[in-house]
Coordinates of C-alpha atoms in Angstrom, one line a residue:
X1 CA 35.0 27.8 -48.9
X2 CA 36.2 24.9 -47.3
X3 CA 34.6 26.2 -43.7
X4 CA 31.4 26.8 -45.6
X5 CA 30.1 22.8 -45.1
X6 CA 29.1 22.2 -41.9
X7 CA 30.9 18.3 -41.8
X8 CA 34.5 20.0 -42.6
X9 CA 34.0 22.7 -40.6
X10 CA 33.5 20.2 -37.2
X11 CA 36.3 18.4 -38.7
X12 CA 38.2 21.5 -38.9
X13 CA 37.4 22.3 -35.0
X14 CA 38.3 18.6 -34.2
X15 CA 41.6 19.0 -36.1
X16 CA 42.5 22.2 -34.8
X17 CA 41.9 21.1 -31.1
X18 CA 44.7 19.1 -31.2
X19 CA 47.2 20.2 -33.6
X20 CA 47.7 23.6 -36.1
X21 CA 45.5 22.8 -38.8
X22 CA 47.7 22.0 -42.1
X23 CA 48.3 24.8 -44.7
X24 CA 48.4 22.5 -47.7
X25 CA 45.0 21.4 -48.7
X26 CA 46.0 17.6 -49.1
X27 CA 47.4 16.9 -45.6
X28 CA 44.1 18.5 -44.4
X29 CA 41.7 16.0 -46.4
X30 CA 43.9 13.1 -45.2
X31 CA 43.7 14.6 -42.0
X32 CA 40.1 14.6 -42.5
X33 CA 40.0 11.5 -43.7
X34 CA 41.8 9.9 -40.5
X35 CA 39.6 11.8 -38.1
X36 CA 36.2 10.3 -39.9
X37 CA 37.9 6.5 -40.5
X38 CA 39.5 6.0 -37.3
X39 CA 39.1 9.1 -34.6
X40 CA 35.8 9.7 -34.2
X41 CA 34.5 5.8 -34.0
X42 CA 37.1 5.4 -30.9
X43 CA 35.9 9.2 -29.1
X44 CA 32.6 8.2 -29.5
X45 CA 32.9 4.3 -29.1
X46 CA 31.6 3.3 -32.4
X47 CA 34.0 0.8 -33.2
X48 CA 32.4 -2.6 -34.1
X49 CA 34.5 -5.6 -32.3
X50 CA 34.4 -7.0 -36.1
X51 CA 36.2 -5.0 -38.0
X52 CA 38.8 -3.6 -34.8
X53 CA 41.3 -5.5 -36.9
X54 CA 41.2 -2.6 -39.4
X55 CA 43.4 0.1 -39.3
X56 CA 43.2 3.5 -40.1
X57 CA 45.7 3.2 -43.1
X58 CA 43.6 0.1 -44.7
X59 CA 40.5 1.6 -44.8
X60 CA 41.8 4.7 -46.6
X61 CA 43.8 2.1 -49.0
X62 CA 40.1 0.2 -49.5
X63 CA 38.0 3.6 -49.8
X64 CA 41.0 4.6 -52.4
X65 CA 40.1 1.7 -54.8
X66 CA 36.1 2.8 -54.3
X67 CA 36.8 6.5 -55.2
X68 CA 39.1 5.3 -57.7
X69 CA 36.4 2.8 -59.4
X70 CA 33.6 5.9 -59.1
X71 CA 35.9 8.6 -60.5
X72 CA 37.2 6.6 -63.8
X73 CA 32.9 6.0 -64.3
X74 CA 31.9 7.0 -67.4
X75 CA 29.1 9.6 -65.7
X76 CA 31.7 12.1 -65.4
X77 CA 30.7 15.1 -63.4
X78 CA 27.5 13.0 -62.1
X79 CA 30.0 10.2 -61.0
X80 CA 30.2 10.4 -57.4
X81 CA 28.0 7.1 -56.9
X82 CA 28.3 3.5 -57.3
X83 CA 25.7 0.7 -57.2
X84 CA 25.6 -0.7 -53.7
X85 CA 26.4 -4.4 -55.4
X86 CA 29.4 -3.1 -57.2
X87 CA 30.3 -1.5 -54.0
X88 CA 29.6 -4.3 -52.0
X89 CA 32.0 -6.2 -54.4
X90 CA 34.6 -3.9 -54.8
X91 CA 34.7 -4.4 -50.2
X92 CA 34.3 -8.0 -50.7
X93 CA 37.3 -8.7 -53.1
X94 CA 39.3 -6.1 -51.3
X95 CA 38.5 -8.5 -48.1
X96 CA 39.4 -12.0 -50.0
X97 CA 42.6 -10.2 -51.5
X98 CA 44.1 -7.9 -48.4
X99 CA 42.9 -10.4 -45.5
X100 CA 42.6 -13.6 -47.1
X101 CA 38.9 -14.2 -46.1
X102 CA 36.6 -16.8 -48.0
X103 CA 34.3 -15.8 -49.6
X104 CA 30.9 -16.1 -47.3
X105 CA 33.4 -14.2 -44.7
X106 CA 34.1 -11.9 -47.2
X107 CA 31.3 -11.1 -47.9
X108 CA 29.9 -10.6 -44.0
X109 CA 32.6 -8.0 -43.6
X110 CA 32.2 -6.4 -46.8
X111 CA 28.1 -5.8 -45.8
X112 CA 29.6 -4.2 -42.3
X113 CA 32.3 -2.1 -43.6
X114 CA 29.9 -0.6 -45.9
X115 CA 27.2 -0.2 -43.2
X116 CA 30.1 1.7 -41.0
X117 CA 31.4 3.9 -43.6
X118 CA 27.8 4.5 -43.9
X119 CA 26.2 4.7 -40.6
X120 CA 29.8 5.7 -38.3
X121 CA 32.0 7.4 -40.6
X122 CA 29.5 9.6 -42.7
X123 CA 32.4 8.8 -45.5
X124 CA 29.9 7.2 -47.8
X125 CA 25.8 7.7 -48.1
X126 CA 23.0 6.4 -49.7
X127 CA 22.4 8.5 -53.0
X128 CA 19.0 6.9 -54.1
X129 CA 17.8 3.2 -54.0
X130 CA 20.6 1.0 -54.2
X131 CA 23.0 3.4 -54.7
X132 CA 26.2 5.1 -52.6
X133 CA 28.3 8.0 -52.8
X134 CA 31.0 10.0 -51.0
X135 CA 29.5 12.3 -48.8
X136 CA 31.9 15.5 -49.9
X137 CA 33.0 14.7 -53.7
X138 CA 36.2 16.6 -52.6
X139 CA 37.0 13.0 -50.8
X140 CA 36.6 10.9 -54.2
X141 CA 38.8 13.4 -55.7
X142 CA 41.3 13.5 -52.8
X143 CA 41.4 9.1 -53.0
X144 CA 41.5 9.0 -56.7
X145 CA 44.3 11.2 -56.3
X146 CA 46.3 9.5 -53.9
X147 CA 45.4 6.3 -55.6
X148 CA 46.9 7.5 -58.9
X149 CA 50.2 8.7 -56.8
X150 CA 50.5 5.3 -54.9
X151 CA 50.0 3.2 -58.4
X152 CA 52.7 5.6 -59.9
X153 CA 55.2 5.7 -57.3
X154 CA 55.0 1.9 -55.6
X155 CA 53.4 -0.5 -58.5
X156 CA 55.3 -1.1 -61.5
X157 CA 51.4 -1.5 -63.8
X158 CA 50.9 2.4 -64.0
X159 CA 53.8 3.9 -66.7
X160 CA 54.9 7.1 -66.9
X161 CA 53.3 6.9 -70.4
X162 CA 49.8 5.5 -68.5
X163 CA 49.9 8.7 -66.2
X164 CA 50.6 11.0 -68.8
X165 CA 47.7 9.6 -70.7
X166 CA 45.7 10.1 -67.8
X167 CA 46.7 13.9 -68.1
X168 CA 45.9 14.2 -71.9
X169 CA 42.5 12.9 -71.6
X170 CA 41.6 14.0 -68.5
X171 CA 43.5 17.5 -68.0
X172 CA 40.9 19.4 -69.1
X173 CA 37.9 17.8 -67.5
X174 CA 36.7 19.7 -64.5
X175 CA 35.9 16.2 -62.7
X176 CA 39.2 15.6 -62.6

C-alpha cells in the first residue's frame, strides 16, 4: 500500500539508501517526515538563508499544531485543509510564541515557511483558492497523533480523563 504513492515510494528509496527502512509504521512517517522537512532542502540546496535557524525538530513541532488544528475541524473525513489565513496565523503565532518575533516579523516568516512547506517540502499544497492541505492525509494523522502523545506525556493541560474522551468520541470515527 504504502509503496503504491509515488512521493513515499522515493521517500522509501531515499530512506533505504542509507539506513534499513523501519518495520514499525510510525518511525517510518517520522522518518518521512525528516527526510521532506530537513533532508531533501540541504541535498538539493533548497534551504532559504531565512529560515536556516529552523530545525528539523521545530518544524515537525509547528506542522504538529497545523495537523492537529485540521484534524479536530469539524469536516471530518473532508478535513485535510485549512484556510490559508488560519494557516498563515496558526505559523505566525507559532513564530511570536516559539521565537519571540514581533508581529510584522512574524508575520514575514510565517508567509515563507508556508511557501517552503509548499514549494520545497511538498508537506503541504494548495487544495483550491485560498486553501491548504497535507499532501498525504497519512501525515495529518501521523502529527495529530504525535501531538496528542506529546500533550499527554510532557504538558500537564491534556488529562487522562481529556484523552480518554478523545477515545469515546472519536474511537469509532474512521478519520481518526
Amino acid at each position: 500500500w504504502l509503496a503504491g504513492n509515488p512521493l513515499l515510494l522515493t521517500i522509501m528509496c531515499l530512506i533505504a539508501r542509507e539506513r534499513e527502512l523501519p518495520e514499525e509504521r510510525a518511525e517510518f512517517y517520522e522518518q518521512c517526515l525528516d527526510v521532506l522537512v530537513h533532508q531533501w532542502e540541504l541535498n538539493n540546496h533548497l534551504q532559504m538563508e531565512d529560515l536556516a535557524f529552523l530545525t528539523v525538530y521545530r518544524k515537525k513541532e509547528l506542522l504538529r499544531q497545523i495537523a492537529f488544528k485540521m484534524q479536530a475541524s469539524p469536516a471530518g473525513l473532508q478535513g485535510n485543509f485549512i484556510a490559508e489565513e488560519e494557516l498563515l496565523q496558526i505559523t505566525q503565532q507559532w513564530f511570536e510564541e516559539t521565537y519571540e518575533l514581533n508581529g510584522k516579523e512574524a508575520a514575514l516568516t510565517a508567509q515563507q515557511m508556508i511557501e517552503g512547506l509548499w514549494q520545497r517540502n511538498y508537506v503541504l499544497c494548495p487544495r483550491g483558492p485560498k486553501l491548504y492541505g497535507f499532501l498525504h492525509r497519512t501525515f495529518m494523522e501521523f502529527l495529530t497523533a504525535t501531538e496528542y502523545v506529546r500533550r499527554f506525556e510532557k504538558t500537564e493541560d491534556f488529562t487522562l480523563h481529556e484523552l480518554d474522551a478523545v477515545f469515546r468520541s472519536r474511537g469509532n470515527d474512521p478519520a481518526w
